[in-house]
Amino acid sequence: MHTETLTYSSTSTEKPFKKTGVLIVNLGTPDSPSVPDVRKYLREFLMDERVIDIPYLNRWLLINLIIAPFRAPKSAKIYRELWTPEGSPLKIYGYSVEEKLQKVLGENYVVKLAMRYQSPSIESGLTELRKKCLSEIIVVPFFPQYASASTGSVYKKVMEVVKDWEVLPEIKFINRFLDHPKFVEGFVNLGKKYMAQREYDHFVFSYHGIPERQITKGDVANYCQFGTCCDTLNAKNQHCYRAQCYETTRLFVKGMGIPEGKYTVAFQSRLGKTPWIKPYTDELIPELAKKGVKSVLAFSPAFVADCLETTIEVGEEYKEIFEKEGGEHWQLVESLNDSDIWIEALEDMVKNA
């Protein structure tokens, strides 16, 4: 009986390896501080059903007939204060992080910056990654705490873009990173820098607010009371944005050694007349001044890059309120931006996704 032995050989010198795409996503910024560009940005942002979660027709009328026409000129004026010769700080820091993260991750990774609203878009970023024959894509929304209106919206947009792809690589999402050691250490080090320069009477941790109804809608365990239920982060409230903000503060306070009673958690940037999560930062500040607080160190831990909500709202507008009420020194702690420790945090998140 004759048998044949089949042998296989390869003359290819190419080494097989797994290549990973990394899509880093921040909220977004107008393309310029002009009124038309700001209006365009506001319309895309606020028409997102996860941002303003009311029926479509009501949302369309509210945004296109009231908010965008009247708010755009005011917002454009503020954006002009924020703008630099190179452009929007949010986008400048974003491209810097893209470049630095690409460098530390190496050739087996492809890093792309995207914005949830405006450019560079999530669709353009994913389209570029699709061309690279990737084994997987890791999506990193730049929101330390999960909220439906931020991280949830990024998830939804990514899935809308890829749903018709014939071939889908494995897709992973970073859900939140409020307790990542490098993220915490980065802000703690910044806080200690200012604490070494002078004494502060009080510390304010101001987070971006969301409507109370969004917390309630996500509370599948019926646990939320908008009060002491946020004193710990546990299985029942682990997805609650408010509880995550309080947990972030506890980690920062512990790292900086701030005593109980010398710090406050508050929420900023509310829109409309419906209840948002409390306390409101702009209402808290006069109360602190009336109690005799003269110096405040303020943090914005819902943001990893400085933007209108940090530099202008917390850094300038709240400072003006504080000084008007008798306060003497208001200092904003900058965001992580493109710092080395933030790149280290991202590298670790990607490699251990």
Coordinates of C-alpha atoms in Angstrom, one line a residue:
M1 CA 0.0 0.0 0.0
H2 CA 1.4 3.3 -1.0
T3 CA 0.9 6.4 1.2
E4 CA 2.0 9.9 0.6
T5 CA 3.2 12.2 3.2
L6 CA 2.0 15.8 2.7
T7 CA 4.3 18.5 4.0
Y8 CA 3.6 22.2 4.2
S9 CA 6.1 25.0 4.1
S10 CA 5.9 28.7 4.1
T11 CA 8.2 31.1 2.4
S12 CA 6.6 34.1 4.0
T13 CA 8.8 36.1 6.2
E14 CA 5.9 38.1 7.7
K15 CA 5.4 37.5 11.4
P16 CA 1.7 37.0 12.3
F17 CA 0.7 39.3 15.1
K18 CA -2.4 40.7 16.7
K19 CA -3.0 44.4 15.9
T20 CA -5.3 46.4 18.1
G21 CA -7.2 49.6 17.3
V22 CA -7.7 52.2 20.0
L23 CA -10.4 54.8 19.6
I24 CA -10.1 57.5 22.2
V25 CA -13.3 59.6 22.4
N26 CA -13.9 63.0 24.1
L27 CA -17.2 64.9 24.1
G28 CA -16.4 67.4 21.3
T29 CA -15.9 71.1 20.4
P30 CA -17.1 73.5 17.7
D31 CA -14.8 73.7 14.7
S32 CA -14.4 77.4 15.4
P33 CA -15.8 79.9 17.9
S34 CA -17.9 81.5 15.2
V35 CA -21.7 81.6 15.8
P36 CA -22.6 79.3 12.9
D37 CA -20.1 76.6 14.1
V38 CA -21.2 76.9 17.7
R39 CA -24.8 76.6 16.7
K40 CA -24.0 73.5 14.6
Y41 CA -22.2 72.0 17.5
L42 CA -25.0 72.7 20.0
R43 CA -27.6 71.2 17.6
E44 CA -25.7 68.0 17.2
F45 CA -24.9 67.8 20.9
L46 CA -28.3 68.6 22.3
M47 CA -30.3 66.7 19.8
D48 CA -28.7 63.5 21.1
E49 CA -31.6 61.6 22.8
R50 CA -29.4 60.5 25.6
V51 CA -28.4 64.1 26.4
I52 CA -31.9 65.6 26.3
D53 CA -34.1 62.6 26.9
I54 CA -37.5 63.9 25.9
P55 CA -39.7 63.0 22.9
Y56 CA -38.1 63.8 19.5
L57 CA -40.6 66.5 18.4
N58 CA -40.3 68.4 21.7
R59 CA -36.6 68.1 21.6
W60 CA -36.4 69.4 18.0
L61 CA -38.6 72.4 18.8
L62 CA -36.6 73.2 22.0
I63 CA -33.2 72.9 20.4
N64 CA -33.9 74.5 17.0
L65 CA -36.3 77.2 17.9
I66 CA -35.1 78.2 21.4
I67 CA -31.7 77.0 22.6
A68 CA -29.6 77.0 19.4
P69 CA -30.7 80.4 18.1
F70 CA -30.5 82.3 21.4
R71 CA -27.7 80.4 23.1
A72 CA -25.2 80.2 20.2
P73 CA -24.2 83.9 20.2
K74 CA -23.6 83.8 23.9
S75 CA -21.7 80.5 23.8
A76 CA -19.6 81.7 20.8
K77 CA -18.5 84.7 22.9
I78 CA -17.3 82.4 25.7
Y79 CA -15.6 80.0 23.2
R80 CA -13.6 83.0 21.9
E81 CA -12.3 83.5 25.4
L82 CA -11.2 79.9 25.5
W83 CA -9.8 79.6 22.0
T84 CA -6.0 79.6 21.4
P85 CA -4.1 80.4 18.2
E86 CA -3.8 76.7 17.7
G87 CA -7.6 76.1 18.2
S88 CA -9.8 74.5 20.8
P89 CA -7.8 73.2 23.9
L90 CA -9.9 70.1 24.0
K91 CA -8.9 69.1 20.5
I92 CA -5.2 70.2 21.0
Y93 CA -4.9 68.0 24.0
G94 CA -6.7 65.2 22.2
Y95 CA -4.3 65.1 19.3
S96 CA -1.4 65.3 21.7
V97 CA -2.7 62.4 23.7
E98 CA -3.2 60.4 20.4
E99 CA 0.4 61.0 19.5
K100 CA 1.8 60.2 22.9
L101 CA -0.3 57.1 23.4
Q102 CA 0.6 55.8 20.0
K103 CA 4.3 56.2 20.8
V104 CA 4.1 54.2 24.1
L105 CA 1.8 51.5 22.7
G106 CA 4.0 50.8 19.7
E107 CA 3.4 49.3 16.2
N108 CA 0.9 46.7 17.3
Y109 CA -1.6 49.4 18.1
V110 CA -3.3 52.0 16.0
V111 CA -4.6 55.0 18.0
K112 CA -7.2 57.4 16.6
L113 CA -8.8 60.4 18.3
A114 CA -12.6 61.0 17.9
M115 CA -15.2 63.4 19.3
R116 CA -18.7 62.3 20.0
Y117 CA -19.9 65.5 18.4
Q118 CA -18.3 67.3 15.5
S119 CA -14.8 66.5 14.2
P120 CA -12.9 64.3 14.1
S121 CA -16.0 62.1 14.2
I122 CA -16.4 58.6 15.6
E123 CA -17.4 57.5 12.1
S124 CA -14.2 58.8 10.5
G125 CA -12.1 57.3 13.3
L126 CA -13.7 53.9 13.0
T127 CA -13.5 54.1 9.2
E128 CA -9.7 54.6 9.4
L129 CA -9.3 51.8 11.9
R130 CA -11.4 49.5 9.7
K131 CA -8.8 49.8 6.9
K132 CA -6.0 48.4 9.2
C133 CA -7.1 44.8 9.3
L134 CA -7.4 44.8 13.1
S135 CA -8.1 41.9 15.4
E136 CA -9.9 44.1 17.9
I137 CA -10.9 47.7 18.7
I138 CA -10.8 49.2 22.2
V139 CA -13.0 52.2 22.7
V140 CA -12.0 54.5 25.5
P141 CA -14.5 57.2 26.2
F142 CA -12.8 60.0 28.1
F143 CA -15.4 60.1 30.9
P144 CA -14.1 58.9 34.3
Q145 CA -17.7 58.2 35.6
Y146 CA -20.3 56.4 33.5
A147 CA -23.4 58.3 32.5
S148 CA -26.0 57.5 29.8
A149 CA -25.5 61.0 28.3
S150 CA -21.7 60.6 28.0
T151 CA -20.2 57.1 27.9
G152 CA -23.6 55.5 27.0
S153 CA -23.9 57.9 24.0
V154 CA -20.5 56.9 22.8
Y155 CA -21.4 53.2 23.0
K156 CA -24.6 53.8 21.0
K157 CA -22.8 55.8 18.3
V158 CA -20.1 53.3 17.9
M159 CA -22.6 50.5 17.4
E160 CA -24.6 52.5 14.9
V161 CA -21.4 52.9 12.8
V162 CA -20.3 49.3 12.9
K163 CA -23.7 47.5 12.7
D164 CA -23.5 47.2 8.9
W165 CA -19.8 46.1 8.7
E166 CA -19.6 42.7 7.1
V167 CA -16.6 41.8 9.3
L168 CA -16.7 43.0 12.9
P169 CA -13.5 42.7 14.9
E170 CA -13.8 42.2 18.6
I171 CA -14.9 45.5 20.2
K172 CA -14.2 46.3 23.8
F173 CA -15.3 49.4 25.8
I174 CA -13.8 51.0 28.8
N175 CA -16.9 51.6 30.9
R176 CA -15.3 54.0 33.5
F177 CA -12.0 54.6 35.2
L178 CA -12.8 56.7 38.3
D179 CA -10.8 54.4 40.5
H180 CA -7.9 53.7 38.2
P181 CA -4.8 54.3 40.4
K182 CA -3.0 56.5 37.8
F183 CA -6.1 58.6 37.2
V184 CA -6.5 59.2 41.0
E185 CA -2.8 59.8 41.5
G186 CA -2.7 62.3 38.7
F187 CA -5.4 64.5 40.3
V188 CA -4.0 64.0 43.8
N189 CA -0.6 65.1 42.7
L190 CA -2.1 68.3 41.1
G191 CA -4.0 69.0 44.3
K192 CA -0.9 68.5 46.5
K193 CA 1.0 71.0 44.3
Y194 CA -1.5 73.7 45.1
M195 CA -1.8 72.7 48.7
A196 CA 2.0 73.1 49.1
Q197 CA 1.7 76.7 47.9
R198 CA -0.8 77.9 50.5
E199 CA -3.5 76.9 53.0
Y200 CA -7.1 76.4 51.7
D201 CA -10.2 76.7 53.9
H202 CA -12.3 74.4 51.7
F203 CA -12.2 72.1 48.7
V204 CA -14.9 71.9 46.1
F205 CA -15.3 69.0 43.7
S206 CA -17.6 70.1 40.9
Y207 CA -18.9 67.5 38.5
H208 CA -21.0 68.0 35.4
G209 CA -24.6 67.6 36.3
I210 CA -27.4 65.5 34.7
P211 CA -31.2 65.5 35.2
E212 CA -32.4 63.5 38.2
R213 CA -34.7 61.6 35.9
Q214 CA -31.7 60.0 34.1
I215 CA -30.5 58.6 37.4
T216 CA -34.0 57.3 38.2
K217 CA -34.4 55.7 34.8
G218 CA -31.1 53.8 35.3
D219 CA -31.9 52.7 38.9
V220 CA -33.1 49.2 38.2
A221 CA -32.7 48.3 41.9
N222 CA -34.9 51.1 43.1
Y223 CA -32.1 52.1 45.4
C224 CA -31.6 55.8 44.7
Q225 CA -32.7 58.4 47.2
F226 CA -30.5 61.3 46.0
G227 CA -29.0 61.3 49.5
T228 CA -27.0 59.0 51.7
C229 CA -27.4 56.2 49.2
C230 CA -24.3 57.6 47.6
D231 CA -22.2 57.3 50.8
T232 CA -20.7 54.1 49.4
L233 CA -20.3 52.6 45.9
N234 CA -21.9 49.1 46.0
A235 CA -23.6 46.5 43.8
K236 CA -26.9 48.4 43.7
N237 CA -25.6 51.8 42.8
Q238 CA -22.4 50.9 40.9
H239 CA -23.9 52.3 37.6
C240 CA -25.2 55.5 39.3
Y241 CA -23.4 58.6 38.0
R242 CA -24.0 60.5 41.2
A243 CA -22.6 57.6 43.4
Q244 CA -19.6 57.4 41.1
C245 CA -18.9 61.1 41.6
Y246 CA -19.0 60.8 45.3
E247 CA -16.7 57.7 45.2
T248 CA -14.2 59.7 43.0
T249 CA -14.2 62.4 45.6
R250 CA -13.6 60.0 48.4
L251 CA -10.6 58.6 46.6
F252 CA -9.1 62.1 46.0
V253 CA -9.8 63.2 49.5
K254 CA -8.0 60.2 50.9
G255 CA -5.0 60.7 48.7
M256 CA -4.7 64.3 49.6
G257 CA -5.4 63.8 53.3
I258 CA -8.3 66.3 53.3
P259 CA -10.2 66.2 56.7
E260 CA -14.0 65.6 56.8
G261 CA -16.0 68.7 56.8
K262 CA -13.5 70.6 54.6
Y263 CA -14.8 69.5 51.2
T264 CA -18.0 69.5 49.3
V265 CA -19.3 67.6 46.2
A266 CA -21.4 69.7 43.8
F267 CA -22.8 69.6 40.3
Q268 CA -22.6 72.3 37.5
S269 CA -23.9 73.2 34.0
R270 CA -27.5 72.4 34.5
L271 CA -30.0 73.3 31.7
G272 CA -33.7 73.9 31.9
K273 CA -36.1 74.0 34.8
T274 CA -36.4 70.3 35.6
P275 CA -34.5 69.0 38.7
W276 CA -30.9 68.1 38.2
I277 CA -28.7 66.3 40.7
K278 CA -27.8 68.4 43.7
P279 CA -26.2 70.4 45.2
Y280 CA -25.7 73.0 42.5
T281 CA -22.2 74.4 42.4
D282 CA -23.3 78.0 41.7
E283 CA -25.7 77.9 44.7
L284 CA -23.1 76.3 47.0
I285 CA -20.4 79.0 46.4
P286 CA -22.3 81.9 48.1
E287 CA -23.1 79.6 51.0
L288 CA -19.5 78.9 51.5
A289 CA -18.5 82.6 51.4
K290 CA -21.3 83.4 53.9
K291 CA -19.8 80.8 56.3
G292 CA -16.5 82.6 56.3
V293 CA -14.6 80.5 53.8
K294 CA -12.0 82.7 52.2
S295 CA -10.0 80.3 50.0
V296 CA -11.1 77.4 47.9
L297 CA -9.3 74.8 45.8
A298 CA -11.7 73.6 43.1
F299 CA -11.5 70.4 41.1
S300 CA -13.5 69.3 38.0
P301 CA -13.0 65.5 38.1
A302 CA -15.6 64.7 35.4
F303 CA -13.2 66.0 32.8
V304 CA -9.7 64.8 31.8
A305 CA -9.0 67.7 29.4
D306 CA -9.5 71.4 30.1
C307 CA -12.4 72.9 28.2
L308 CA -15.2 75.5 28.5
E309 CA -16.7 73.8 31.6
T310 CA -13.4 73.8 33.5
T311 CA -11.4 76.8 32.4
I312 CA -14.3 79.2 32.0
E313 CA -17.1 77.9 34.2
V314 CA -15.2 76.7 37.2
G315 CA -12.1 78.7 36.8
E316 CA -13.5 82.1 36.0
E317 CA -17.3 82.3 36.5
Y318 CA -17.3 80.6 39.8
K319 CA -14.3 82.6 40.9
E320 CA -16.2 85.7 40.1
I321 CA -19.2 84.5 42.2
F322 CA -17.0 83.6 45.1
E323 CA -15.2 86.9 45.2
K324 CA -18.4 88.9 44.8
E325 CA -19.7 87.2 47.9
G326 CA -16.6 88.0 50.0
G327 CA -14.2 85.2 49.1
E328 CA -10.6 86.0 48.6
H329 CA -8.9 83.2 46.7
W330 CA -10.4 80.7 44.2
Q331 CA -8.0 78.3 42.5
L332 CA -9.0 75.8 39.8
V333 CA -6.9 72.6 39.6
E334 CA -6.3 71.9 35.9
S335 CA -7.2 68.6 34.2
L336 CA -4.8 65.8 33.4
N337 CA -4.7 67.1 29.7
D338 CA -1.7 65.3 28.0
S339 CA 0.3 64.7 31.2
D340 CA 2.6 61.7 31.4
I341 CA 0.6 60.1 34.2
W342 CA -2.6 60.3 32.1
I343 CA -0.8 58.6 29.2
E344 CA 0.4 55.9 31.7
A345 CA -3.2 55.4 32.8
L346 CA -4.5 55.1 29.3
E347 CA -1.7 52.6 28.4
D348 CA -2.6 50.4 31.3
M349 CA -6.3 50.6 30.5
V350 CA -5.7 49.6 26.9
K351 CA -3.3 46.8 27.6
N352 CA -5.6 45.3 30.3
A353 CA -8.9 46.0 28.7

